[in-house]
Structures are given as C-alpha cells and as structure tokens.
Amino acid sequence: MTATRSSERTGALTTLGLVLAREIRTRTFSRTALMSIGFSVLIIAGLIFVPKIIGGGGGDHPEVAVAGAKPAQVEQYAKLLPDNDVSAAPAGATPTEDRPLVVTLKPRAIDGKVYESSQLSELESVTARLQLALLSDGSGEKAPAVHLKAVHDDSEDVSRSMIGYLVVVLLFGQIVGMSSAVTQAMMEEKGNRVVDLLLPKIKPLSLLWGKVIGAGVAGLVQTGAMAGAALGLLLASGDRSTFDIVLGIGWIVLLWYLLGFLFMGVIYGGIGAMMRKPDDVPSVTVPLQLINMLTFLVGVVALQQPGAAWVDVVSKVPPFSAILVPLQYITQETTTGDMLTSAGIIVACALVLSLAGARLFSLAVRTDSPKDALRAFVTPRAGTA
C-alpha cells in the first residue's frame, strides 16, 4: 500500500513537470512573448533617453524672485522671462516652496538659489537669460559668473517616484497579461477536448498548478529581461544614481511579480476552466476586469502619498499588495515586518484559491455551461448528482 501511494505521488509530480515544461516552452519563446519584450525595451529606452535628447525640459515655470535689481530692471527681466512670474526680493532672500527660485544680482556675479534640486535646470535657464541681458545692456565687458545652489536635494525622491510609477505599470501589465494567458490556455484545452484526455491521467490540481507555474516562470523571464535591459540602458546613459536604485529594487519587483501572479493566476485558471468558447469570455471575466481596473487605480493614487495610512492597510490585501508593497519599498515607506505579513497573506490566499480552482475545473469539464459549473461548485450535492 505504501508503494502504491509513493507511485501515485511520483506520478503526480511527473505529470506536473510535463505540464509545467510545456507551458514554459510555449510561453517563453513564442513570437508574441519576444515581441512584447522588444516593445517594452523600446519604451524603457525612450523614457531614459528622450528627456536627455530634448534637454530634460520641464513644463513648470516657477516664480523667480530677483534681489539686487532696480524696479526698471525687474520689469525688463519680467519681459525676458514671460513664462515665469518675476518679482523683486530683498537682499538675502532665500527660496521657499511657494517662491522656489531666488536670483541675486551682484556687480560681477549672479547667485542663484533653488528650493529643490530637481528645479536646477529651470534655474540654469533663468540665470543664462539674465546673464545675456546684463551683457547686452553694456554693464560689463565680461559675462558675470554664475553660481547655482539647491537648498534641498530631492533628486533621489524624484527618481524613486518615477521608478515607482514604472514599476506599478510593469507589474500590473505582467501580472494581468500572464494571468490572461492561463485563462486562454485553459479555455482552449477545454474547447478542443484535450482536457478530456488529460484528466483521467492528471489530477485537476496538478494541471492547474502546471499551467500557473509555467506561465509564471515565462513571465518572470520576460520581467527579468526587461529589468536587465533597463539596467544596461541606464549605464549607457550615464545615470548612475538611478541605476543604483533600480539595481537595489530589482529583487523586490521580481518577488512580488511572482506573488501577485500566484494569486491572480489561480483565479484566472479557475475562471478559464469554466469557459469552452470565446463567447463565454465577456460574461465570466467582467468581474476580473473590474478588479484589475481598481487595482491599477489604487496603485496610481497611492503614488501621490505612498506612506499614507490607508495605503498601509490596503497593502495587506491581495491583489492590491502585489502593486503597493513594491511601491512602498521603492519609496522607502514600508518595513520588513509589513512586507512579510503581506507576503504571508497573499501566499495563503493563493493556496486556498488553488484548491477551489481545481474543484471548479473538475466540475466545469463535465458541463458546457459556466453557470452550471458555478451552481455545482456552490451546491456540492447538486454537482455530485
């Protein structure tokens, strides 16, 4: 009897491995997967290099306070800087959040101060125009020296916010995309009756986990390829600070991709098991689409204040945790204990859902109607009959 159980266990592991290997081979090296990686790398390259090519430009034109200038000069500089609100300032004025740029004119120098370092490019543009104006009015034979200084260094905060947004988009796209692939695979194999040949030899739970793990590994390879491309492009661009941030967060992004996909994959797999033809997709997947939209919306809103109390609470709830925990880690708004709690919750939920999904799958094989499968799932006695 012990030998029989061992044989059954080995058989289950063997069949799981076969399904898993087939899914990895199919999903990882398909034309669609390679095109998706290539397209994503092009987008990443554009986000890194386009701002540098166009000069890093900035749509904001903050207020400029000019110290050491006569009223007539202030009016002249206001015409010279039509995109900025130019005003006079007393000697020794310092930048504030409301008045971030302060320029002090001296006989042979221009001292520029800015409230945050991310606005240095705007300050540089302003002082360059003032320098030209001072040369053109004949007040000096040489251009006055320009000294620029930032009161607060927020360069890393800006980089982390930008990376956080990209991670939210990347994780959401990968988790939903690969989960949808599981649904499609389950629907196709049920529709062409392949599953009728597999189930007598493969347990529903093994088939479901084989599909989910295989698609998850394929997605992990794709995500890793995109992360590697981003690191290479950042090195090529010379942006060492952003490179260091991305390198430090890479593991958390890959880990939470796996956890998020683990949770959503078993849900999509169970849902896909109920469908036999494409016409079934809208009626069955509408609730999932609403959950996906809500997850993405929560991630975007959380970007505005990742350390808010409501974000801490929602980050414990799957599937939102797959987006919010990496975001909070990137913006340094979470702790190791909070991350472990969120990870434990999402893994436990995925394991419970996998059992429910396997049962739903086995019931759905016996009927062509998703409603009948759900009815049998909810009322076991009717399903048994």
mmCIF file of C-alpha atoms in Angstrom, residues 151-311:
data_model
loop_
_atom_site.group_PDB
_atom_site.id
_atom_site.type_symbol
_atom_site.label_atom_id
_atom_site.label_comp_id
_atom_site.label_asym_id
_atom_site.label_seq_id
_atom_site.Cartn_x
_atom_site.Cartn_y
_atom_site.Cartn_z
ATOM 1 C CA VAL A 151 18.552 74.277 -0.640
ATOM 2 C CA HIS A 152 17.104 70.747 -0.647
ATOM 3 C CA ASP A 153 18.336 67.731 -2.596
ATOM 4 C CA ASP A 154 15.248 65.868 -3.815
ATOM 5 C CA SER A 155 16.864 64.183 -6.822
ATOM 6 C CA GLU A 156 16.609 60.705 -5.312
ATOM 7 C CA ASP A 157 12.976 61.258 -4.281
ATOM 8 C CA VAL A 158 12.087 62.284 -7.825
ATOM 9 C CA SER A 159 13.892 59.261 -9.256
ATOM 10 C CA ARG A 160 12.150 56.911 -6.828
ATOM 11 C CA SER A 161 8.736 58.376 -7.657
ATOM 12 C CA MET A 162 9.355 57.942 -11.383
ATOM 13 C CA ILE A 163 10.625 54.384 -10.903
ATOM 14 C CA GLY A 164 7.646 53.643 -8.642
ATOM 15 C CA TYR A 165 5.233 54.662 -11.391
ATOM 16 C CA LEU A 166 7.026 52.491 -13.950
ATOM 17 C CA VAL A 167 7.029 49.527 -11.554
ATOM 18 C CA VAL A 168 3.275 49.881 -10.967
ATOM 19 C CA VAL A 169 2.653 49.824 -14.723
ATOM 20 C CA LEU A 170 5.112 46.964 -15.332
ATOM 21 C CA LEU A 171 3.821 44.734 -12.542
ATOM 22 C CA PHE A 172 0.184 45.355 -13.417
ATOM 23 C CA GLY A 173 0.769 44.622 -17.105
ATOM 24 C CA GLN A 174 2.799 41.469 -16.482
ATOM 25 C CA ILE A 175 0.505 40.001 -13.823
ATOM 26 C CA VAL A 176 -2.691 40.622 -15.786
ATOM 27 C CA GLY A 177 -1.125 39.627 -19.110
ATOM 28 C CA MET A 178 0.271 36.298 -17.941
ATOM 29 C CA SER A 179 -2.860 35.524 -15.895
ATOM 30 C CA SER A 180 -4.952 36.064 -19.019
ATOM 31 C CA ALA A 181 -2.653 33.624 -20.815
ATOM 32 C CA VAL A 182 -3.565 30.977 -18.222
ATOM 33 C CA THR A 183 -7.268 31.607 -18.863
ATOM 34 C CA GLN A 184 -6.753 31.350 -22.617
ATOM 35 C CA ALA A 185 -4.811 28.089 -22.295
ATOM 36 C CA MET A 186 -7.449 26.509 -20.058
ATOM 37 C CA MET A 187 -10.260 27.601 -22.358
ATOM 38 C CA GLU A 188 -8.524 26.283 -25.479
ATOM 39 C CA GLU A 189 -7.749 22.886 -23.999
ATOM 40 C CA LYS A 190 -11.271 22.521 -22.709
ATOM 41 C CA GLY A 191 -12.745 23.666 -26.017
ATOM 42 C CA ASN A 192 -10.747 21.245 -28.189
ATOM 43 C CA ARG A 193 -11.376 18.371 -25.744
ATOM 44 C CA VAL A 194 -7.667 17.897 -24.955
ATOM 45 C CA VAL A 195 -8.514 18.184 -21.288
ATOM 46 C CA ASP A 196 -10.849 15.182 -21.600
ATOM 47 C CA LEU A 197 -7.780 13.093 -22.453
ATOM 48 C CA LEU A 198 -5.602 14.626 -19.748
ATOM 49 C CA LEU A 199 -7.850 14.473 -16.698
ATOM 50 C CA PRO A 200 -8.018 10.651 -16.455
ATOM 51 C CA LYS A 201 -4.217 10.705 -16.040
ATOM 52 C CA ILE A 202 -3.599 14.104 -14.452
ATOM 53 C CA LYS A 203 -5.249 15.447 -11.322
ATOM 54 C CA PRO A 204 -7.049 18.800 -11.808
ATOM 55 C CA LEU A 205 -4.828 20.427 -9.162
ATOM 56 C CA SER A 206 -1.652 19.277 -10.960
ATOM 57 C CA LEU A 207 -2.965 20.552 -14.284
ATOM 58 C CA LEU A 208 -3.933 23.922 -12.804
ATOM 59 C CA TRP A 209 -0.612 24.395 -10.986
ATOM 60 C CA GLY A 210 1.314 23.275 -14.066
ATOM 61 C CA LYS A 211 -0.387 25.972 -16.124
ATOM 62 C CA VAL A 212 0.047 28.633 -13.458
ATOM 63 C CA ILE A 213 3.682 27.902 -12.582
ATOM 64 C CA GLY A 214 4.664 27.527 -16.239
ATOM 65 C CA ALA A 215 3.135 30.851 -17.225
ATOM 66 C CA GLY A 216 4.610 32.439 -14.088
ATOM 67 C CA VAL A 217 8.136 31.325 -14.939
ATOM 68 C CA ALA A 218 7.713 32.572 -18.509
ATOM 69 C CA GLY A 219 6.567 35.939 -17.181
ATOM 70 C CA LEU A 220 9.480 36.008 -14.739
ATOM 71 C CA VAL A 221 11.916 35.530 -17.628
ATOM 72 C CA GLN A 222 10.259 38.374 -19.518
ATOM 73 C CA THR A 223 10.269 40.661 -16.478
ATOM 74 C CA GLY A 224 13.918 39.834 -15.773
ATOM 75 C CA ALA A 225 14.837 40.562 -19.401
ATOM 76 C CA MET A 226 13.146 43.971 -19.208
ATOM 77 C CA ALA A 227 14.850 44.768 -15.897
ATOM 78 C CA GLY A 228 18.234 43.761 -17.335
ATOM 79 C CA ALA A 229 17.646 45.929 -20.401
ATOM 80 C CA ALA A 230 16.719 48.879 -18.165
ATOM 81 C CA LEU A 231 19.954 48.490 -16.178
ATOM 82 C CA GLY A 232 22.027 48.322 -19.355
ATOM 83 C CA LEU A 233 20.343 51.400 -20.821
ATOM 84 C CA LEU A 234 20.821 53.353 -17.585
ATOM 85 C CA LEU A 235 24.526 52.515 -17.619
ATOM 86 C CA ALA A 236 24.747 53.629 -21.250
ATOM 87 C CA SER A 237 23.014 56.905 -20.379
ATOM 88 C CA GLY A 238 25.432 57.591 -17.523
ATOM 89 C CA ASP A 239 22.629 57.916 -14.946
ATOM 90 C CA ARG A 240 24.450 56.150 -12.136
ATOM 91 C CA SER A 241 22.131 57.239 -9.302
ATOM 92 C CA THR A 242 19.017 55.824 -10.981
ATOM 93 C CA PHE A 243 20.989 52.696 -11.910
ATOM 94 C CA ASP A 244 21.834 52.106 -8.236
ATOM 95 C CA ILE A 245 18.173 52.496 -7.232
ATOM 96 C CA VAL A 246 16.943 50.078 -9.913
ATOM 97 C CA LEU A 247 19.654 47.563 -9.023
ATOM 98 C CA GLY A 248 18.639 47.690 -5.363
ATOM 99 C CA ILE A 249 14.914 47.156 -6.012
ATOM 100 C CA GLY A 250 15.152 44.504 -8.726
ATOM 101 C CA TRP A 251 14.693 41.570 -6.372
ATOM 102 C CA ILE A 252 11.575 43.006 -4.741
ATOM 103 C CA VAL A 253 9.954 43.618 -8.120
ATOM 104 C CA LEU A 254 10.600 40.049 -9.289
ATOM 105 C CA LEU A 255 9.451 38.583 -5.954
ATOM 106 C CA TRP A 256 6.168 40.473 -5.927
ATOM 107 C CA TYR A 257 5.552 39.726 -9.560
ATOM 108 C CA LEU A 258 5.661 36.031 -8.607
ATOM 109 C CA LEU A 259 3.430 36.510 -5.556
ATOM 110 C CA GLY A 260 0.934 38.640 -7.443
ATOM 111 C CA PHE A 261 0.806 36.239 -10.350
ATOM 112 C CA LEU A 262 0.493 33.276 -7.980
ATOM 113 C CA PHE A 263 -2.676 34.816 -6.572
ATOM 114 C CA MET A 264 -4.205 36.055 -9.826
ATOM 115 C CA GLY A 265 -3.054 33.045 -11.880
ATOM 116 C CA VAL A 266 -5.063 30.514 -9.875
ATOM 117 C CA ILE A 267 -8.131 32.769 -10.113
ATOM 118 C CA TYR A 268 -7.775 33.161 -13.868
ATOM 119 C CA GLY A 269 -7.079 29.444 -14.202
ATOM 120 C CA GLY A 270 -10.251 28.505 -12.356
ATOM 121 C CA ILE A 271 -12.264 31.032 -14.380
ATOM 122 C CA GLY A 272 -10.750 29.794 -17.628
ATOM 123 C CA ALA A 273 -11.765 26.246 -16.765
ATOM 124 C CA MET A 274 -15.418 27.276 -16.935
ATOM 125 C CA MET A 275 -15.168 28.611 -20.494
ATOM 126 C CA ARG A 276 -15.295 26.477 -23.610
ATOM 127 C CA LYS A 277 -15.654 29.100 -26.342
ATOM 128 C CA PRO A 278 -14.678 32.793 -26.768
ATOM 129 C CA ASP A 279 -18.317 33.841 -26.381
ATOM 130 C CA ASP A 280 -18.085 32.870 -22.713
ATOM 131 C CA VAL A 281 -15.260 35.336 -22.016
ATOM 132 C CA PRO A 282 -17.219 38.612 -21.503
ATOM 133 C CA SER A 283 -19.811 37.153 -19.142
ATOM 134 C CA VAL A 284 -17.234 35.378 -16.985
ATOM 135 C CA THR A 285 -14.304 37.823 -16.905
ATOM 136 C CA VAL A 286 -16.138 41.129 -16.361
ATOM 137 C CA PRO A 287 -15.718 40.918 -12.535
ATOM 138 C CA LEU A 288 -11.993 40.257 -13.018
ATOM 139 C CA GLN A 289 -11.645 43.258 -15.322
ATOM 140 C CA LEU A 290 -13.268 45.456 -12.682
ATOM 141 C CA ILE A 291 -10.834 44.140 -10.056
ATOM 142 C CA ASN A 292 -7.926 44.823 -12.412
ATOM 143 C CA MET A 293 -9.067 48.390 -13.059
ATOM 144 C CA LEU A 294 -9.482 49.011 -9.342
ATOM 145 C CA THR A 295 -6.023 47.561 -8.606
ATOM 146 C CA PHE A 296 -4.346 49.834 -11.146
ATOM 147 C CA LEU A 297 -6.311 52.874 -9.941
ATOM 148 C CA VAL A 298 -5.298 52.195 -6.330
ATOM 149 C CA GLY A 299 -1.652 51.919 -7.398
ATOM 150 C CA VAL A 300 -1.743 55.240 -9.268
ATOM 151 C CA VAL A 301 -3.488 57.051 -6.395
ATOM 152 C CA ALA A 302 -1.022 55.577 -3.879
ATOM 153 C CA LEU A 303 1.836 57.130 -5.871
ATOM 154 C CA GLN A 304 0.735 60.541 -4.611
ATOM 155 C CA GLN A 305 1.268 59.545 -0.948
ATOM 156 C CA PRO A 306 2.733 56.021 -0.592
ATOM 157 C CA GLY A 307 3.167 56.430 3.164
ATOM 158 C CA ALA A 308 -0.493 57.180 3.866
ATOM 159 C CA ALA A 309 -2.309 55.106 6.498
ATOM 160 C CA TRP A 310 -4.860 53.758 4.001
ATOM 161 C CA VAL A 311 -2.023 52.507 1.768
#
